[in-house]
Every structure is written in C-alpha cells, then in structure tokens.
Amino acid sequence: MEVGFLGLGIMGKAMSMNLLKNGFKVTVWNRTLSKCDEVVAHGASVGETPAEVVKKCNITIAILSDPAAALSVVFDKDGVLDQICSGKGYIDMSTVDPETSCKISEAIALKGGHFLEAPVSGSKQPAETGQLVILAAGDKALYEEAVPAFDVLGKKSFFLGPVGNGAKMKLVVNMVMGSVMNAFSEGLTLAERSGLNPHSLLDVLDLGGIANPMFRGKGPEMLKDNYSPAFPLKHQQKDMRLALALGDQHAVSMPVAAAANEAFKKARSMGLGDLDFSAVYETVKLLKHSS
C-alpha cells in the first residue's frame, strides 16, 4: 500500500517512520524539505509539492500544526486540490476546529475525492510506538480503506460519524488534558511550598483513583525542569482556544478551561511556546518565586 504523508513535525515524522517500518511505501512532503532527509534515509520518496504527492498516491495523510497550515496545504497553489480527484482519498490528522474540517471536506468532495478527518490523541512517544488513538469522521469507505495504516499508527481507531465529530472529540480531549495539567502543576507547587516532597506526591497520586500515564510520565521530568517537547505548549494553547470557541457555540460554561487557557497564554508570553505543554508548570512556579 502506497501512502502520501504531508507534514514531518514531531508527530508526522514518527508516524511516517512507523508506516515505512511496517512495509508501506511512503511519499513525503514538508514545507521545509530538508526535514524529509531522515525519512528518505529509511526508504521514503519525496514529493516537491502536496499536489505531487496526491498525484502519486491514492491515499494522502496530513498532520499539520494548526487550521491555517491545514487550509494552506489544501487550497494554495500546488496544493491538494490541484490533484485530488475521483478514486483518491485525503486524510487530515491535524487538530483543527470543525469548521476547518468541513471547509476542506466540501472542497475535496467538489473535486470528486474522498475526505476523512482523523485527529489523534497522543504525543511523541505514542506516535513513535504506534500507540495513538485515532478519532476519525467523514467518508466511511475511506476509513475502511485506511484501517491497515491506522492499525500501524494507533492502538485503537474510532469512526465517529460525519465530518466535524473527529475535530470536536479531539478538542474536548485536549481541553480536559490541558485543564488537568494546570491542576497538576498547582498541586506540585503547593506540595513543595507547604513543605512536602513533590516526589512523594507523585507516588501517592500513582496509587490512587486519579493515577494516569500523564502524571507518571510528565511529573518526574517537570520536577527536573525538563520540558523536551513531546507536545508543544503553543499547540496545547491553540487547542484550548478552539475548545473554548466550541463551548461558546454551544453555550457551555467552561470556567476551568478558560483559566487553564490563560495559564498557557502566560507561558507563551514567557517564551515557553516551543517547549512541552507541561512547561505551564513554570507559570505557577513564577508566582511562587515572586511572592
């Protein structure tokens, strides 16, 4: 099976490498073409433009940084729309708002192509180990055709119905994750400031009802001030913003998520946007140090 892959950031690079390791033929494109070098060394081909990749492959996957990038790859000159046609499928695994997914879907359909949105839950390590959770919606036949690739990329894939539902689910998941990370950061700081050993807090949390892989994986690194990016903070804040906009549309009061979003915005203003989203911990520590 030959697959096109657009976008070789933290996630895209790991996912395309997994496809190669599992016998898929992969043609890649990235806006900065030099980022293709490592996957090419493992057997991938390179397309000079998104259109060239779509022309070569019956199924093309994209995972891009934000709605603007997702739209640009489709609608710009030499973009996906230049070559998408009957018999070809486009799968956007970026985290975007439902309106962006619907706009792309409608444009693909007008060209006779098939569209699936399939954002993923999981960051760098799950992407590297094929343990993502895939949240797909749109063309059911394309979903079925893509299952062999999804089985390589993830531990579970969900088909959630019409286009927009995948984006909504991903935004809800990341809204919860971002809110919890803020509470976790406050808990670590409160433990330390009140004279407790924060490592002991991690041990206690891991034995209780709120034990989870995020606390287990991020906590020790946060206490070492290690924020090597698995999921950049600027993307987490973007997802909080999009989730809050979704809440506005449906008149859902979200004061906890709104406060978390402000903390991520503060972290971005401190120059932490390219670090892991757990670096929001620094905003709580800053308040501690300035008190």
PDB file of C-alpha atoms in Angstrom, residues 9-134:
ATOM      1  CA  GLY A   9       6.911  17.681  12.531  1.00  0.00           C
ATOM      2  CA  ILE A  10       7.219  15.784  15.810  1.00  0.00           C
ATOM      3  CA  MET A  11       4.148  13.675  15.034  1.00  0.00           C
ATOM      4  CA  GLY A  12       4.397  13.346  11.272  1.00  0.00           C
ATOM      5  CA  LYS A  13       7.987  12.194  11.297  1.00  0.00           C
ATOM      6  CA  ALA A  14       7.280   9.443  13.839  1.00  0.00           C
ATOM      7  CA  MET A  15       4.109   8.322  12.076  1.00  0.00           C
ATOM      8  CA  SER A  16       5.660   8.181   8.602  1.00  0.00           C
ATOM      9  CA  MET A  17       8.606   6.215  10.001  1.00  0.00           C
ATOM     10  CA  ASN A  18       6.185   3.698  11.505  1.00  0.00           C
ATOM     11  CA  LEU A  19       4.481   3.225   8.150  1.00  0.00           C
ATOM     12  CA  LEU A  20       7.856   2.616   6.493  1.00  0.00           C
ATOM     13  CA  LYS A  21       8.902   0.111   9.158  1.00  0.00           C
ATOM     14  CA  ASN A  22       5.691  -1.818   8.571  1.00  0.00           C
ATOM     15  CA  GLY A  23       6.092  -2.245   4.831  1.00  0.00           C
ATOM     16  CA  PHE A  24       4.188   0.743   3.459  1.00  0.00           C
ATOM     17  CA  LYS A  25       5.568   2.714   0.549  1.00  0.00           C
ATOM     18  CA  VAL A  26       5.541   6.346   1.646  1.00  0.00           C
ATOM     19  CA  THR A  27       5.972   9.588  -0.297  1.00  0.00           C
ATOM     20  CA  VAL A  28       6.518  12.580   1.964  1.00  0.00           C
ATOM     21  CA  TRP A  29       6.383  16.358   1.740  1.00  0.00           C
ATOM     22  CA  ASN A  30       7.258  19.060   4.224  1.00  0.00           C
ATOM     23  CA  ARG A  31       7.302  22.824   3.797  1.00  0.00           C
ATOM     24  CA  THR A  32      10.989  22.725   4.810  1.00  0.00           C
ATOM     25  CA  LEU A  33      12.098  19.930   2.500  1.00  0.00           C
ATOM     26  CA  SER A  34      15.312  19.229   4.463  1.00  0.00           C
ATOM     27  CA  LYS A  35      13.109  17.744   7.204  1.00  0.00           C
ATOM     28  CA  CYS A  36      12.402  14.897   4.786  1.00  0.00           C
ATOM     29  CA  ASP A  37      16.016  13.703   4.827  1.00  0.00           C
ATOM     30  CA  GLU A  38      15.734  11.264   7.740  1.00  0.00           C
ATOM     31  CA  VAL A  39      12.628   9.506   6.460  1.00  0.00           C
ATOM     32  CA  VAL A  40      14.143   9.363   2.969  1.00  0.00           C
ATOM     33  CA  ALA A  41      17.143   7.590   4.515  1.00  0.00           C
ATOM     34  CA  HIS A  42      14.670   4.953   5.745  1.00  0.00           C
ATOM     35  CA  GLY A  43      13.146   4.439   2.305  1.00  0.00           C
ATOM     36  CA  ALA A  44      10.614   7.207   1.696  1.00  0.00           C
ATOM     37  CA  SER A  45      10.270   9.126  -1.552  1.00  0.00           C
ATOM     38  CA  VAL A  46       9.851  12.905  -1.645  1.00  0.00           C
ATOM     39  CA  GLY A  47       7.231  14.988  -3.401  1.00  0.00           C
ATOM     40  CA  GLU A  48       8.192  18.563  -4.266  1.00  0.00           C
ATOM     41  CA  THR A  49       4.648  19.805  -3.545  1.00  0.00           C
ATOM     42  CA  PRO A  50       1.486  18.492  -1.871  1.00  0.00           C
ATOM     43  CA  ALA A  51      -0.074  18.215  -5.332  1.00  0.00           C
ATOM     44  CA  GLU A  52       2.766  15.962  -6.485  1.00  0.00           C
ATOM     45  CA  VAL A  53       2.239  13.654  -3.510  1.00  0.00           C
ATOM     46  CA  VAL A  54      -1.520  13.440  -4.116  1.00  0.00           C
ATOM     47  CA  LYS A  55      -0.984  12.723  -7.812  1.00  0.00           C
ATOM     48  CA  LYS A  56       1.283   9.772  -6.950  1.00  0.00           C
ATOM     49  CA  CYS A  57      -0.723   8.246  -4.069  1.00  0.00           C
ATOM     50  CA  ASN A  58      -4.331   7.071  -3.802  1.00  0.00           C
ATOM     51  CA  ILE A  59      -4.385   7.960  -0.099  1.00  0.00           C
ATOM     52  CA  THR A  60      -2.619  11.028   1.306  1.00  0.00           C
ATOM     53  CA  ILE A  61      -2.359  11.732   5.043  1.00  0.00           C
ATOM     54  CA  ALA A  62      -1.581  15.147   6.523  1.00  0.00           C
ATOM     55  CA  ILE A  63      -0.750  16.191  10.062  1.00  0.00           C
ATOM     56  CA  LEU A  64      -0.104  19.912  10.337  1.00  0.00           C
ATOM     57  CA  SER A  65       0.311  22.468  13.091  1.00  0.00           C
ATOM     58  CA  ASP A  66      -2.933  24.451  13.027  1.00  0.00           C
ATOM     59  CA  PRO A  67      -6.020  25.364  10.947  1.00  0.00           C
ATOM     60  CA  ALA A  68      -4.097  27.900   8.841  1.00  0.00           C
ATOM     61  CA  ALA A  69      -1.498  25.307   7.855  1.00  0.00           C
ATOM     62  CA  ALA A  70      -4.183  22.691   7.170  1.00  0.00           C
ATOM     63  CA  LEU A  71      -6.040  25.078   4.847  1.00  0.00           C
ATOM     64  CA  SER A  72      -2.868  26.272   3.135  1.00  0.00           C
ATOM     65  CA  VAL A  73      -1.773  22.773   2.135  1.00  0.00           C
ATOM     66  CA  VAL A  74      -5.157  22.122   0.553  1.00  0.00           C
ATOM     67  CA  PHE A  75      -6.033  25.453  -1.079  1.00  0.00           C
ATOM     68  CA  ASP A  76      -2.714  27.085  -2.010  1.00  0.00           C
ATOM     69  CA  LYS A  77      -1.038  26.788  -5.395  1.00  0.00           C
ATOM     70  CA  ASP A  78       0.291  23.240  -5.941  1.00  0.00           C
ATOM     71  CA  GLY A  79      -1.873  22.131  -3.047  1.00  0.00           C
ATOM     72  CA  VAL A  80      -4.012  19.048  -2.525  1.00  0.00           C
ATOM     73  CA  LEU A  81      -6.918  20.404  -4.575  1.00  0.00           C
ATOM     74  CA  ASP A  82      -4.758  20.603  -7.693  1.00  0.00           C
ATOM     75  CA  GLN A  83      -4.619  16.803  -7.972  1.00  0.00           C
ATOM     76  CA  ILE A  84      -7.381  15.332  -5.806  1.00  0.00           C
ATOM     77  CA  CYS A  85      -9.977  13.533  -7.918  1.00  0.00           C
ATOM     78  CA  SER A  86     -12.272  10.531  -8.044  1.00  0.00           C
ATOM     79  CA  GLY A  87     -10.624   7.465  -6.552  1.00  0.00           C
ATOM     80  CA  LYS A  88      -8.267   9.449  -4.313  1.00  0.00           C
ATOM     81  CA  GLY A  89      -8.619   9.998  -0.574  1.00  0.00           C
ATOM     82  CA  TYR A  90      -7.308  12.717   1.723  1.00  0.00           C
ATOM     83  CA  ILE A  91      -6.998  12.128   5.471  1.00  0.00           C
ATOM     84  CA  ASP A  92      -6.297  15.147   7.666  1.00  0.00           C
ATOM     85  CA  MET A  93      -4.965  14.091  11.072  1.00  0.00           C
ATOM     86  CA  SER A  94      -4.272  17.668  12.218  1.00  0.00           C
ATOM     87  CA  THR A  95      -6.021  19.108  15.258  1.00  0.00           C
ATOM     88  CA  VAL A  96      -8.304  21.801  13.862  1.00  0.00           C
ATOM     89  CA  ASP A  97     -11.748  23.236  14.519  1.00  0.00           C
ATOM     90  CA  PRO A  98     -14.810  21.539  12.981  1.00  0.00           C
ATOM     91  CA  GLU A  99     -15.347  24.434  10.573  1.00  0.00           C
ATOM     92  CA  THR A 100     -11.887  23.935   9.059  1.00  0.00           C
ATOM     93  CA  SER A 101     -12.533  20.213   8.574  1.00  0.00           C
ATOM     94  CA  CYS A 102     -15.890  20.909   6.931  1.00  0.00           C
ATOM     95  CA  LYS A 103     -14.372  23.502   4.583  1.00  0.00           C
ATOM     96  CA  ILE A 104     -11.690  21.048   3.464  1.00  0.00           C
ATOM     97  CA  SER A 105     -14.229  18.225   3.128  1.00  0.00           C
ATOM     98  CA  GLU A 106     -16.521  20.272   0.899  1.00  0.00           C
ATOM     99  CA  ALA A 107     -13.657  21.319  -1.380  1.00  0.00           C
ATOM    100  CA  ILE A 108     -12.391  17.739  -1.708  1.00  0.00           C
ATOM    101  CA  ALA A 109     -15.910  16.485  -2.495  1.00  0.00           C
ATOM    102  CA  LEU A 110     -16.361  19.078  -5.247  1.00  0.00           C
ATOM    103  CA  LYS A 111     -13.287  17.588  -6.938  1.00  0.00           C
ATOM    104  CA  GLY A 112     -14.720  14.069  -6.640  1.00  0.00           C
ATOM    105  CA  GLY A 113     -12.298  12.998  -3.911  1.00  0.00           C
ATOM    106  CA  HIS A 114     -12.959  11.394  -0.536  1.00  0.00           C
ATOM    107  CA  PHE A 115     -12.195  13.002   2.813  1.00  0.00           C
ATOM    108  CA  LEU A 116     -11.650  11.760   6.335  1.00  0.00           C
ATOM    109  CA  GLU A 117     -10.656  13.790   9.363  1.00  0.00           C
ATOM    110  CA  ALA A 118      -8.680  11.701  11.823  1.00  0.00           C
ATOM    111  CA  PRO A 119      -7.008  13.726  14.582  1.00  0.00           C
ATOM    112  CA  VAL A 120      -5.050  11.691  17.094  1.00  0.00           C
ATOM    113  CA  SER A 121      -4.890  11.536  20.848  1.00  0.00           C
ATOM    114  CA  GLY A 122      -1.285  11.039  21.921  1.00  0.00           C
ATOM    115  CA  SER A 123       2.037  12.798  21.522  1.00  0.00           C
ATOM    116  CA  LYS A 124       5.608  11.947  20.538  1.00  0.00           C
ATOM    117  CA  GLN A 125       6.147   8.620  22.323  1.00  0.00           C
ATOM    118  CA  PRO A 126       2.781   7.069  21.346  1.00  0.00           C
ATOM    119  CA  ALA A 127       3.431   8.242  17.772  1.00  0.00           C
ATOM    120  CA  GLU A 128       6.818   6.512  17.793  1.00  0.00           C
ATOM    121  CA  THR A 129       5.427   3.268  19.225  1.00  0.00           C
ATOM    122  CA  GLY A 130       2.192   3.120  17.221  1.00  0.00           C
ATOM    123  CA  GLN A 131       0.017   3.680  20.300  1.00  0.00           C
ATOM    124  CA  LEU A 132      -2.043   6.678  19.173  1.00  0.00           C
ATOM    125  CA  VAL A 133      -5.832   6.843  19.472  1.00  0.00           C
ATOM    126  CA  ILE A 134      -7.348   7.828  16.116  1.00  0.00           C
TER     127      ILE A 134
END
